[in-house]
């Protein structure tokens, strides 16, 4: 069985004279079995660009994206239609995706009509109610309301209900919880886990918030300036990150426990070399891009880009992950 | 020791065509000199309205309804903030009271250099241009920025750097109180950590007091000394950061802390229901429709913020000896 998603040597370069390498040789895969993969990184790390390419919204400069074994940019109309129903997007802003003049109901009705999901009105109603219950919304509380009468958490779950109606195989969710209240985040994430465990729906979860990635579990891919620094089992990577960048990122999570405060004081640490747009300005990319900030930098880090490969350590913590760092060569 | 800022019975609302809708209701709070006091709550709970009311920057339709704000400076000067005229306030703001509003890193003027914008305020407060330059450079150093940044334009800086410029400008007059609203919300974790640690260093160096308004329990746990939990326009609970996180008493604080997604493996349930909007604040305890521990008095009577164990105040009938099950 082919992989659900294969991303091969993806590159996205924006601009002409001073090109920005938003995505720089990124490869990863999501297996056919339902999984959750989190793509994490700071702003400018290329995570949203990767999401846009996978959704088919942006042609990459180089590289391929295969869905179920076929290149997503080479499908015919029939294939594209299938792709658009099997791969669904959830975006960051639950306020701007709705048309304010229509009731929430319409979001679900449109999907049912466009994809011919129901044969009768009664069946359509039944499907809508089932989808809403799956995402912990009560139909009577939502269907007759206008978007502005719903909270951010409700709107984002309504999006998941719409997605659920389609029974996709893959959800690409770009920062879906960053605009909803902390109290509601957990329930949104629980739904994604339910989708994976009970409905066979995989999620590619894009976030800058490592604590949500940690909560979701599955696999994690840590991006920095368009490149993968480390990837592997979320639990293992979060517990003992190998790449110095992953270490810095994970140790900077504001743990909600006053007895586990940040250990080192970074208030005098050098600032990052990230330009105004948030995108990388490094001119020479034949090196480790984290070298300027790395506390363990060595001479060879400046010479050539480190390969993303399994660390050369023979212990359990090194298993099931890859790291792009000469420390583990 | 008297508090640096004493907030008493502060209420603020929104003026509608027929009536004023109260957003912040009778807030009593002492901000102690030199502390970092975190104010947390879900969106719409009145955190930002409280901050703007303290700064006396409410704009119509927001109105201040009642209350008193007393600012006591270390040199003995006392200001009744709600009784000052606009010109007296202008003298006070920036010099003694600084405000970093939400999203202010995007409020820098794009056509003026950073240095000009930082020095403008200082010149306005009567400093000479030499002094203003010196102060600006010092303030930039406090947030780990080099002086050459004074010559750059805002678009040349990253989000983290722009936020640092805003903080530097806010502390350049060495104010006694800094009110920071969602200071690091739009920033990455590493930048967030650096900026919060810089803020704590500024507190230590300048002896400033910081009111940190945020929805992020992690941020509060990392840097605050005390925490005020707000719900539907009122303070639900107030205490030391360790106390609140280890033994939250108010069911809302318990829910807020319990609903934080932590490490993988353990599943947490979100707080059920939604926070009410000011147009339909429930009667009695405003949390009662969502409260798993509600009992008969909760729908009728609003609980007062009462002292509990040491350094702890909670507004909940569960901890009020005078309200029994039969009340």
mmCIF file of C-alpha atoms in Angstrom, chain B residues 20-21 23 28 52 70 73 77 85 122 140 161 177 196 206 219 223 229 239 242-243 246 253 260 263 283 304 308:
data_model
loop_
_atom_site.group_PDB
_atom_site.id
_atom_site.type_symbol
_atom_site.label_atom_id
_atom_site.label_comp_id
_atom_site.label_asym_id
_atom_site.label_seq_id
_atom_site.Cartn_x
_atom_site.Cartn_y
_atom_site.Cartn_z
ATOM 1 C CA UNK B 20 -24.328 50.767 30.386
ATOM 2 C CA UNK B 21 -23.239 47.125 30.208
ATOM 3 C CA UNK B 23 -17.638 44.597 31.759
ATOM 4 C CA UNK B 28 -10.335 45.247 44.397
ATOM 5 C CA UNK B 52 -7.029 50.355 30.074
ATOM 6 C CA UNK B 70 -4.285 55.155 44.311
ATOM 7 C CA UNK B 73 5.433 56.126 44.683
ATOM 8 C CA UNK B 77 4.149 61.022 46.260
ATOM 9 C CA UNK B 85 -6.921 65.995 34.842
ATOM 10 C CA UNK B 122 11.328 61.643 26.180
ATOM 11 C CA UNK B 140 17.775 49.431 24.373
ATOM 12 C CA UNK B 161 12.977 43.128 17.981
ATOM 13 C CA UNK B 177 4.535 50.569 37.125
ATOM 14 C CA UNK B 196 10.045 37.544 29.491
ATOM 15 C CA UNK B 206 14.872 49.254 37.866
ATOM 16 C CA UNK B 219 3.730 32.473 30.876
ATOM 17 C CA UNK B 223 7.506 34.738 35.504
ATOM 18 C CA UNK B 229 -7.524 34.872 38.007
ATOM 19 C CA UNK B 239 -2.638 34.275 45.410
ATOM 20 C CA UNK B 242 2.966 28.512 43.654
ATOM 21 C CA UNK B 243 -0.197 28.555 45.717
ATOM 22 C CA UNK B 246 -0.553 23.811 43.429
ATOM 23 C CA UNK B 253 -8.977 28.201 38.635
ATOM 24 C CA UNK B 260 -3.958 22.767 30.073
ATOM 25 C CA UNK B 263 2.666 15.869 28.130
ATOM 26 C CA UNK B 283 -26.846 36.113 38.286
ATOM 27 C CA UNK B 304 -17.223 38.138 47.805
ATOM 28 C CA UNK B 308 -8.465 32.225 52.778
#
